mmCIF file of C-alpha atoms in Angstrom:
data_model
loop_
_atom_site.group_PDB
_atom_site.id
_atom_site.type_symbol
_atom_site.label_atom_id
_atom_site.label_comp_id
_atom_site.label_asym_id
_atom_site.label_seq_id
_atom_site.Cartn_x
_atom_site.Cartn_y
_atom_site.Cartn_z
ATOM 1 C CA MET G 1 22.978 -80.052 1.306
ATOM 2 C CA ASP G 2 24.834 -78.150 -1.371
ATOM 3 C CA VAL G 3 25.844 -74.662 -0.348
ATOM 4 C CA THR G 4 29.106 -72.785 -0.201
ATOM 5 C CA LEU G 5 30.516 -72.473 3.277
ATOM 6 C CA HIS G 6 33.566 -70.365 4.144
ATOM 7 C CA LEU G 7 34.694 -71.956 7.389
ATOM 8 C CA ALA G 8 38.069 -73.351 6.305
ATOM 9 C CA GLN G 9 38.858 -70.341 4.094
ATOM 10 C CA ASP G 10 40.056 -72.939 1.555
ATOM 11 C CA PRO G 11 37.892 -73.506 -1.560
ATOM 12 C CA GLU G 12 38.248 -77.309 -1.732
ATOM 13 C CA ALA G 13 37.722 -77.809 1.999
ATOM 14 C CA ASP G 14 34.754 -75.412 2.053
ATOM 15 C CA GLU G 15 33.183 -77.121 -0.969
ATOM 16 C CA LEU G 16 33.249 -80.469 0.857
ATOM 17 C CA LEU G 17 31.780 -78.915 4.021
ATOM 18 C CA GLY G 18 28.942 -77.415 1.990
ATOM 19 C CA ARG G 19 27.881 -80.663 0.328
ATOM 20 C CA SER G 20 28.713 -83.295 2.940
ATOM 21 C CA PRO G 21 26.740 -83.438 6.196
ATOM 22 C CA LEU G 22 29.333 -85.790 7.709
ATOM 23 C CA ALA G 23 32.207 -83.469 6.770
ATOM 24 C CA ALA G 24 30.394 -80.568 8.463
ATOM 25 C CA LEU G 25 29.900 -82.643 11.639
ATOM 26 C CA VAL G 26 33.549 -83.783 11.630
ATOM 27 C CA GLY G 27 34.736 -80.185 11.165
ATOM 28 C CA MET G 28 32.599 -79.101 14.112
ATOM 29 C CA LEU G 29 33.960 -81.960 16.203
ATOM 30 C CA LEU G 30 37.536 -80.886 15.380
ATOM 31 C CA ASP G 31 36.792 -77.240 16.253
ATOM 32 C CA GLN G 32 38.453 -77.047 19.652
ATOM 33 C CA GLN G 33 41.933 -76.027 20.746
ATOM 34 C CA VAL G 34 42.960 -75.229 17.157
ATOM 35 C CA PRO G 35 42.197 -72.304 14.824
ATOM 36 C CA MET G 36 38.758 -72.622 13.187
ATOM 37 C CA GLU G 37 40.200 -72.813 9.682
ATOM 38 C CA TRP G 38 42.471 -75.687 10.675
ATOM 39 C CA ALA G 39 39.563 -77.590 12.215
ATOM 40 C CA PHE G 40 37.279 -77.167 9.229
ATOM 41 C CA LYS G 41 40.013 -78.047 6.743
ATOM 42 C CA GLY G 42 40.356 -81.391 8.571
ATOM 43 C CA PRO G 43 37.513 -83.234 6.785
ATOM 44 C CA ARG G 44 39.037 -82.486 3.342
ATOM 45 C CA THR G 45 42.454 -83.655 4.573
ATOM 46 C CA ILE G 46 40.955 -86.878 5.961
ATOM 47 C CA ALA G 47 39.046 -87.557 2.712
ATOM 48 C CA ASP G 48 42.188 -86.946 0.658
ATOM 49 C CA ARG G 49 44.236 -89.297 2.827
ATOM 50 C CA LEU G 50 41.524 -91.955 2.508
ATOM 51 C CA GLY G 51 41.645 -91.478 -1.274
ATOM 52 C CA ALA G 52 37.987 -90.427 -1.312
ATOM 53 C CA ASN G 53 35.915 -87.494 -2.540
ATOM 54 C CA ASP G 54 33.756 -87.522 0.605
ATOM 55 C CA LEU G 55 33.699 -88.976 4.098
ATOM 56 C CA ASP G 56 31.775 -92.180 4.759
ATOM 57 C CA ALA G 57 30.665 -92.977 8.316
ATOM 58 C CA HIS G 58 30.642 -96.756 7.649
ATOM 59 C CA GLU G 59 34.206 -96.654 6.286
ATOM 60 C CA ILE G 60 35.556 -94.479 9.121
ATOM 61 C CA ALA G 61 33.782 -96.530 11.813
ATOM 62 C CA ALA G 62 35.337 -99.723 10.417
ATOM 63 C CA GLN G 63 38.909 -98.375 10.243
ATOM 64 C CA ASP G 64 41.546 -99.924 12.460
ATOM 65 C CA PRO G 65 41.849 -97.365 15.308
ATOM 66 C CA GLU G 66 45.661 -97.273 15.205
ATOM 67 C CA ALA G 67 45.735 -96.903 11.419
ATOM 68 C CA PHE G 68 43.116 -94.124 11.553
ATOM 69 C CA ALA G 69 45.053 -92.307 14.282
ATOM 70 C CA ALA G 70 48.209 -92.602 12.150
ATOM 71 C CA LEU G 71 46.309 -91.167 9.169
ATOM 72 C CA LEU G 72 45.326 -88.088 11.216
ATOM 73 C CA SER G 73 48.861 -87.798 12.604
ATOM 74 C CA GLU G 74 50.610 -87.594 9.211
ATOM 75 C CA LYS G 75 52.290 -84.226 8.662
ATOM 76 C CA PRO G 76 50.616 -81.821 8.664
ATOM 77 C CA ALA G 77 48.494 -83.320 11.432
ATOM 78 C CA VAL G 78 44.736 -82.880 11.171
ATOM 79 C CA HIS G 79 44.577 -81.574 14.761
ATOM 80 C CA ARG G 80 46.843 -80.653 17.648
ATOM 81 C CA TYR G 81 45.717 -83.919 19.292
ATOM 82 C CA PRO G 82 45.347 -86.258 16.300
ATOM 83 C CA GLY G 83 45.149 -89.493 18.309
ATOM 84 C CA SER G 84 42.329 -88.423 20.602
ATOM 85 C CA MET G 85 40.489 -86.722 17.731
ATOM 86 C CA ALA G 86 40.776 -89.851 15.580
ATOM 87 C CA LYS G 87 39.104 -91.781 18.411
ATOM 88 C CA ARG G 88 36.328 -89.166 18.748
ATOM 89 C CA ILE G 89 35.669 -89.114 14.997
ATOM 90 C CA GLN G 90 35.414 -92.906 14.936
ATOM 91 C CA GLN G 91 33.089 -92.891 17.968
ATOM 92 C CA MET G 92 30.832 -90.347 16.270
ATOM 93 C CA CYS G 93 30.823 -92.347 13.022
ATOM 94 C CA GLN G 94 30.037 -95.557 14.924
ATOM 95 C CA TYR G 95 27.141 -93.746 16.624
ATOM 96 C CA LEU G 96 25.873 -92.513 13.241
ATOM 97 C CA VAL G 97 26.071 -96.051 11.830
ATOM 98 C CA GLU G 98 24.185 -97.480 14.823
ATOM 99 C CA HIS G 99 21.488 -94.795 15.087
ATOM 100 C CA TYR G 100 21.202 -93.194 11.638
ATOM 101 C CA ASP G 101 22.405 -95.888 9.205
ATOM 102 C CA GLY G 102 25.597 -93.862 8.742
ATOM 103 C CA GLN G 103 23.682 -90.933 7.220
ATOM 104 C CA ALA G 104 24.680 -87.756 9.087
ATOM 105 C CA GLU G 105 21.845 -85.696 7.610
ATOM 106 C CA LEU G 106 19.302 -87.984 9.296
ATOM 107 C CA VAL G 107 20.335 -86.335 12.581
ATOM 108 C CA TRP G 108 18.374 -83.270 11.447
ATOM 109 C CA LYS G 109 16.204 -84.406 8.540
ATOM 110 C CA GLY G 110 12.493 -84.321 9.388
ATOM 111 C CA VAL G 111 13.090 -83.216 12.974
ATOM 112 C CA ALA G 112 9.964 -81.736 14.586
ATOM 113 C CA ASP G 113 11.460 -78.760 16.422
ATOM 114 C CA GLY G 114 14.635 -77.051 17.585
ATOM 115 C CA ARG G 115 14.634 -78.697 21.020
ATOM 116 C CA GLU G 116 14.526 -82.157 19.442
ATOM 117 C CA LEU G 117 17.353 -81.252 17.060
ATOM 118 C CA LEU G 118 19.459 -79.896 19.922
ATOM 119 C CA ARG G 119 18.856 -83.124 21.872
ATOM 120 C CA ARG G 120 19.948 -85.221 18.888
ATOM 121 C CA LEU G 121 23.098 -83.156 18.396
ATOM 122 C CA GLU G 122 23.957 -83.358 22.110
ATOM 123 C CA GLU G 123 23.714 -87.154 21.887
ATOM 124 C CA LEU G 124 26.548 -87.250 19.318
ATOM 125 C CA PRO G 125 29.857 -88.345 20.874
ATOM 126 C CA GLY G 126 32.073 -85.300 21.352
ATOM 127 C CA PHE G 127 29.193 -82.791 21.229
ATOM 128 C CA GLY G 128 28.395 -80.963 24.447
ATOM 129 C CA LYS G 129 25.630 -78.373 24.757
ATOM 130 C CA GLN G 130 27.682 -75.435 23.430
ATOM 131 C CA LYS G 131 29.021 -77.332 20.403
ATOM 132 C CA ALA G 132 25.515 -78.650 19.683
ATOM 133 C CA GLN G 133 24.043 -75.131 19.877
ATOM 134 C CA ILE G 134 26.722 -73.744 17.570
ATOM 135 C CA PHE G 135 26.138 -76.513 15.022
ATOM 136 C CA LEU G 136 22.376 -76.001 15.285
ATOM 137 C CA ALA G 137 22.922 -72.300 14.547
ATOM 138 C CA LEU G 138 25.118 -73.216 11.561
ATOM 139 C CA LEU G 139 22.386 -75.513 10.247
ATOM 140 C CA GLY G 140 19.770 -72.786 10.639
ATOM 141 C CA LYS G 141 21.749 -69.787 9.448
ATOM 142 C CA GLN G 142 23.651 -71.285 6.526
ATOM 143 C CA LEU G 143 22.263 -74.704 5.606
ATOM 144 C CA GLY G 144 18.521 -74.008 5.583
ATOM 145 C CA VAL G 145 17.672 -76.453 8.386
ATOM 146 C CA GLN G 146 15.157 -74.402 10.353
ATOM 147 C CA PRO G 147 12.697 -76.470 12.365
ATOM 148 C CA LYS G 148 10.276 -74.550 14.568
ATOM 149 C CA GLY G 149 12.118 -72.963 17.518
ATOM 150 C CA TRP G 150 15.613 -73.517 16.129
ATOM 151 C CA ARG G 151 16.864 -70.036 17.076
ATOM 152 C CA GLU G 152 15.692 -70.435 20.666
ATOM 153 C CA ALA G 153 17.277 -73.896 20.921
ATOM 154 C CA ALA G 154 20.562 -72.494 19.560
ATOM 155 C CA GLY G 155 20.564 -69.858 22.318
ATOM 156 C CA ALA G 156 22.689 -66.758 21.723
ATOM 157 C CA TYR G 157 24.327 -68.497 18.734
ATOM 158 C CA GLY G 158 20.986 -68.384 16.924
ATOM 159 C CA GLU G 159 20.693 -64.598 17.134
ATOM 160 C CA PRO G 160 20.890 -62.942 13.699
ATOM 161 C CA LYS G 161 24.259 -61.314 12.904
ATOM 162 C CA SER G 162 25.629 -62.120 16.351
ATOM 163 C CA PHE G 163 29.150 -63.043 15.104
ATOM 164 C CA ARG G 164 29.674 -65.383 18.060
ATOM 165 C CA SER G 165 30.685 -68.576 16.269
ATOM 166 C CA VAL G 166 31.368 -70.433 13.028
ATOM 167 C CA ALA G 167 27.621 -70.237 12.365
ATOM 168 C CA ASP G 168 28.161 -66.579 11.413
ATOM 169 C CA ILE G 169 31.233 -66.967 9.193
ATOM 170 C CA THR G 170 30.420 -66.262 5.564
ATOM 171 C CA GLY G 171 33.785 -64.852 4.477
ATOM 172 C CA PRO G 172 36.964 -63.119 5.674
ATOM 173 C CA GLU G 173 35.143 -60.066 7.096
ATOM 174 C CA SER G 174 32.769 -62.097 9.273
ATOM 175 C CA LEU G 175 35.669 -64.360 10.316
ATOM 176 C CA THR G 176 37.439 -61.254 11.652
ATOM 177 C CA LYS G 177 34.304 -60.256 13.592
ATOM 178 C CA VAL G 178 33.914 -63.736 15.108
ATOM 179 C CA ARG G 179 37.601 -63.758 16.097
ATOM 180 C CA ALA G 180 37.228 -60.333 17.745
ATOM 181 C CA HIS G 181 34.184 -61.582 19.689
ATOM 182 C CA LYS G 182 36.087 -64.663 20.886
ATOM 183 C CA GLN G 183 39.027 -62.510 21.998
ATOM 184 C CA GLU G 184 36.665 -60.222 23.917
ATOM 185 C CA MET G 185 35.126 -63.252 25.654
ATOM 186 C CA LYS G 186 38.561 -64.631 26.597
ATOM 187 C CA ALA G 187 39.644 -61.241 27.939
ATOM 188 C CA ALA G 188 36.434 -60.921 29.969
ATOM 189 C CA ALA G 189 36.884 -64.438 31.385
ATOM 190 C CA LYS G 190 40.494 -63.663 32.284
ATOM 191 C CA ALA G 191 39.480 -60.407 33.997
ATOM 192 C CA ALA G 192 36.719 -62.183 35.923
ATOM 193 C CA LYS G 193 39.197 -64.809 37.081
ATOM 194 C CA LYS G 194 41.557 -62.131 38.444
ATOM 195 C CA ALA G 195 38.761 -60.302 40.265
#
């Protein structure tokens, strides 16, 4: 993996996301209840605070939970809920150590088809179906991971130029389109709730 992503809209954070499978997974895990850029800048912030150039699943899994939560809580906090996100990141890293020898890319490397990849992503702690489909679409659209049937497994997020999620963000213009789509979806959900 060595591509340029534009999810954090920050060159150093995006560079890490583009070369580090674990950083990309951590960014996706953080992408809830905070702006996308904040979530995807998180992996770079964590690496910096650990004094590292990359994230290491073995190192994160072995961290003292309270110390790791404190690291994410330092100002500026990595997430709106740094304590619970620290726990989720450690759980995911522990899972990667147990099932994939700590190598995040083994989640998708050599996978037979899109359904199998979706299943593997859904098994990651903190990844529900929607998050797994979005990450699958990101893998397919921007990172060249395209097993047979990946678009179908990613659902609507796999559609070309759909601008539904981070999978479609390639720069400021596409970020604006994704934001507009999300606002439309929230407005529609709100209207449906009132009806």
